[in-house]
Amino acid sequence: MLSRHIFGILVGINLIIAVICQSRSYFNRNCPENRANGVRECKIYVNTRLDFINFRQWTSALGNVVKVSLDVTCSSNGRIYLPWPMKATGLIKLNVEGCILEGFASEFNKPTNLKDELQELSMDNCVIVSNLDSIFDIIYKPVTQEYDCGQQTLRSAVRRNISYMFPNINDQQLSKRHEALLMSSSDELIKKAKQKRYRCNYSELNYIDQSLSRTRSKLYLRLMTAYSEYPKLQTFLIADNGYRTVPQELIDWRTSFHNLHC
Ligand SMILES: *[C@@H]1O[C@H](CO)[C@@H](O)[C@H](O)[C@H]1NC(C)=O
Ligand SMILES: *[C@@H]1O[C@H](CO)[C@@H](O)[C@H](O)[C@H]1NC(C)=O
């Protein structure tokens, strides 16, 4: 009995080690150092699923001095578990193209205790998969300042053609409770904005591109400026092509539930 128990533990430990080593060696392999600037440049093609948490563990093991860039392209089914504001030790540049994003709001109330380092963020043609309850969490519960502001070290923030998908609802299924929450979400966001005891200061940000996304509501722009500074902003592209996947009534708060515009 005992020996079987110990055997079980050993197998368990081995499995854990194998998984950790696999992701370490995976990133070691896919992130060669660029000799010219010393940056570990990760270029990853995702066919199945990539977990940003594994990447974060890998970079934290590299130590504080190593700078890293992460460039991800997905196949049509490629997914990334990518919690906003996407912090990882040493990560200065993040590029995500054509991916399904999961867990985007999963750290809204959990401080990472990592410092802001990201300078360039670019997300293109991505679909954020979410559910109503996590959206309502962000609107109605306290979010960390870290989540709210995003990374204030950004110089360039590009977010083109980002849409949202709510796999578990259709209009008929929206419960009375959800309807009520939905109706008062704008008021709640404005109220919350007024109560902020901090300001987000994007002191390096000079370029924002949010083109090819759905119409921005007045509320969105209002929230974007209510408690944020953009002292160096020079370019703000906000062209719109009326891209359609999200029900009209969700737009107000889908554009404002996180501050990707940081
Ligand atoms: C926007 O992104 C979606 C999802 O990735 C993609 O299917 C679509 O072709 C993109 N649209 C444009 C105009 O690039
Ligand atoms: C924002 O940050 C810059 C640079 O650190 C600083 O000069 C400026 O005073 C800050 N603005 C506010 C409103 O805190």
Short mmCIF file of N, CA and C in Angstrom, two decimals, residues 84 135 138-140 143 147-148 159 164 185-190 192-193 196 210 214-225 227 249-262:
data_model
loop_
_atom_site.label_atom_id
_atom_site.label_comp_id
_atom_site.label_asym_id
_atom_site.label_seq_id
_atom_site.Cartn_x
_atom_site.Cartn_y
_atom_site.Cartn_z
N TRP A 84 -5.26 40.02 -19.41
CA TRP A 84 -4.94 41.43 -19.37
C TRP A 84 -4.48 41.80 -17.96
N ILE A 135 -17.96 39.71 -17.56
CA ILE A 135 -18.10 41.12 -17.94
C ILE A 135 -18.74 41.91 -16.80
N ILE A 138 -16.40 42.75 -14.02
CA ILE A 138 -15.53 43.88 -14.27
C ILE A 138 -16.27 45.20 -14.10
N ILE A 139 -17.52 45.19 -14.47
CA ILE A 139 -18.29 46.42 -14.35
C ILE A 139 -18.69 46.70 -12.91
N TYR A 140 -19.13 45.68 -12.22
CA TYR A 140 -19.76 45.90 -10.91
C TYR A 140 -18.86 45.62 -9.73
N VAL A 143 -11.99 46.56 -9.56
CA VAL A 143 -10.88 45.98 -10.33
C VAL A 143 -9.59 46.61 -9.80
N TYR A 147 -5.13 46.37 -13.42
CA TYR A 147 -6.01 45.91 -14.47
C TYR A 147 -6.66 47.09 -15.18
N ASP A 148 -7.07 48.04 -14.40
CA ASP A 148 -7.80 49.18 -14.90
C ASP A 148 -6.95 50.02 -15.87
N ARG A 159 -4.67 48.08 -31.67
CA ARG A 159 -5.70 47.09 -31.46
C ARG A 159 -6.66 47.19 -32.64
N TYR A 164 -15.67 40.49 -29.86
CA TYR A 164 -15.98 39.71 -28.66
C TYR A 164 -16.96 38.62 -29.02
N SER A 185 -25.37 49.40 -16.71
CA SER A 185 -23.91 49.28 -16.76
C SER A 185 -23.21 50.60 -17.09
N SER A 186 -23.81 51.41 -17.98
CA SER A 186 -23.16 52.69 -18.31
C SER A 186 -23.10 53.58 -17.09
N ASP A 187 -24.23 53.66 -16.38
CA ASP A 187 -24.26 54.49 -15.17
C ASP A 187 -23.22 54.02 -14.17
N GLU A 188 -23.14 52.72 -14.03
CA GLU A 188 -22.20 52.15 -13.07
C GLU A 188 -20.77 52.50 -13.45
N LEU A 189 -20.45 52.41 -14.74
CA LEU A 189 -19.09 52.71 -15.18
C LEU A 189 -18.74 54.18 -14.94
N ILE A 190 -19.73 55.05 -15.19
CA ILE A 190 -19.48 56.48 -14.97
C ILE A 190 -19.29 56.76 -13.49
N LYS A 192 -18.26 54.66 -11.23
CA LYS A 192 -16.97 54.11 -10.82
C LYS A 192 -15.82 55.03 -11.23
N ALA A 193 -15.92 55.57 -12.45
CA ALA A 193 -14.85 56.44 -12.94
C ALA A 193 -14.69 57.66 -12.04
N LYS A 196 -12.64 57.00 -8.75
CA LYS A 196 -11.24 56.55 -8.78
C LYS A 196 -10.37 57.45 -7.93
N GLN A 210 -6.84 52.04 -33.12
CA GLN A 210 -7.95 51.15 -32.78
C GLN A 210 -8.90 51.04 -33.96
N ARG A 214 -15.67 48.15 -33.85
CA ARG A 214 -17.01 48.70 -33.91
C ARG A 214 -17.06 50.13 -33.39
N THR A 215 -18.11 50.81 -33.78
CA THR A 215 -18.31 52.20 -33.39
C THR A 215 -18.01 52.42 -31.91
N ARG A 216 -17.23 53.41 -31.66
CA ARG A 216 -16.95 53.76 -30.27
C ARG A 216 -18.07 54.63 -29.74
N SER A 217 -18.57 54.29 -28.62
CA SER A 217 -19.62 55.12 -28.05
C SER A 217 -19.01 56.36 -27.41
N LYS A 218 -19.87 57.33 -27.17
CA LYS A 218 -19.41 58.52 -26.45
C LYS A 218 -18.90 58.12 -25.08
N LEU A 219 -19.58 57.15 -24.50
CA LEU A 219 -19.19 56.67 -23.18
C LEU A 219 -17.74 56.20 -23.18
N TYR A 220 -17.39 55.50 -24.24
CA TYR A 220 -16.03 54.96 -24.33
C TYR A 220 -14.98 56.07 -24.26
N LEU A 221 -15.19 57.08 -25.08
CA LEU A 221 -14.22 58.18 -25.09
C LEU A 221 -14.23 58.94 -23.76
N ARG A 222 -15.40 59.03 -23.20
CA ARG A 222 -15.52 59.71 -21.93
C ARG A 222 -14.74 58.96 -20.84
N LEU A 223 -14.91 57.66 -20.80
CA LEU A 223 -14.19 56.87 -19.80
C LEU A 223 -12.69 56.87 -20.06
N MET A 224 -12.37 56.90 -21.34
CA MET A 224 -10.97 56.85 -21.71
C MET A 224 -10.19 58.05 -21.19
N THR A 225 -10.91 59.16 -21.05
CA THR A 225 -10.23 60.38 -20.62
C THR A 225 -10.59 60.78 -19.19
N TYR A 227 -10.06 59.55 -16.21
CA TYR A 227 -9.04 59.51 -15.16
C TYR A 227 -7.70 59.09 -15.72
N GLU A 249 -26.61 45.85 -28.26
CA GLU A 249 -26.76 46.29 -26.87
C GLU A 249 -25.53 45.99 -26.01
N LEU A 250 -24.62 45.21 -26.52
CA LEU A 250 -23.43 44.89 -25.73
C LEU A 250 -22.32 45.89 -25.98
N ILE A 251 -22.48 46.70 -27.02
CA ILE A 251 -21.35 47.51 -27.46
C ILE A 251 -20.86 48.48 -26.41
N ASP A 252 -21.78 49.17 -25.76
CA ASP A 252 -21.37 50.17 -24.79
C ASP A 252 -20.39 49.63 -23.78
N TRP A 253 -20.73 48.51 -23.22
CA TRP A 253 -19.81 48.07 -22.20
C TRP A 253 -18.72 47.16 -22.72
N ARG A 254 -18.87 46.61 -23.89
CA ARG A 254 -17.74 45.82 -24.35
C ARG A 254 -16.57 46.75 -24.72
N THR A 255 -16.91 47.98 -25.12
CA THR A 255 -15.81 48.88 -25.46
C THR A 255 -15.19 49.49 -24.22
N SER A 256 -15.82 49.33 -23.10
CA SER A 256 -15.29 50.05 -21.96
C SER A 256 -14.93 49.17 -20.78
N PHE A 257 -15.09 47.86 -20.90
CA PHE A 257 -14.87 47.06 -19.71
C PHE A 257 -13.40 46.83 -19.43
N HIS A 258 -12.54 47.14 -20.34
CA HIS A 258 -11.12 47.10 -20.00
C HIS A 258 -10.45 48.23 -20.75
N ASN A 259 -9.31 48.59 -20.27
CA ASN A 259 -8.69 49.79 -20.83
C ASN A 259 -7.58 49.44 -21.79
N LEU A 260 -7.91 48.74 -22.85
CA LEU A 260 -6.92 48.40 -23.85
C LEU A 260 -6.31 49.64 -24.48
N HIS A 261 -7.05 50.74 -24.38
CA HIS A 261 -6.57 51.98 -25.00
C HIS A 261 -5.38 52.55 -24.28
N CYS A 262 -5.01 51.94 -23.16
CA CYS A 262 -3.91 52.52 -22.38
C CYS A 262 -2.68 52.68 -23.25
#
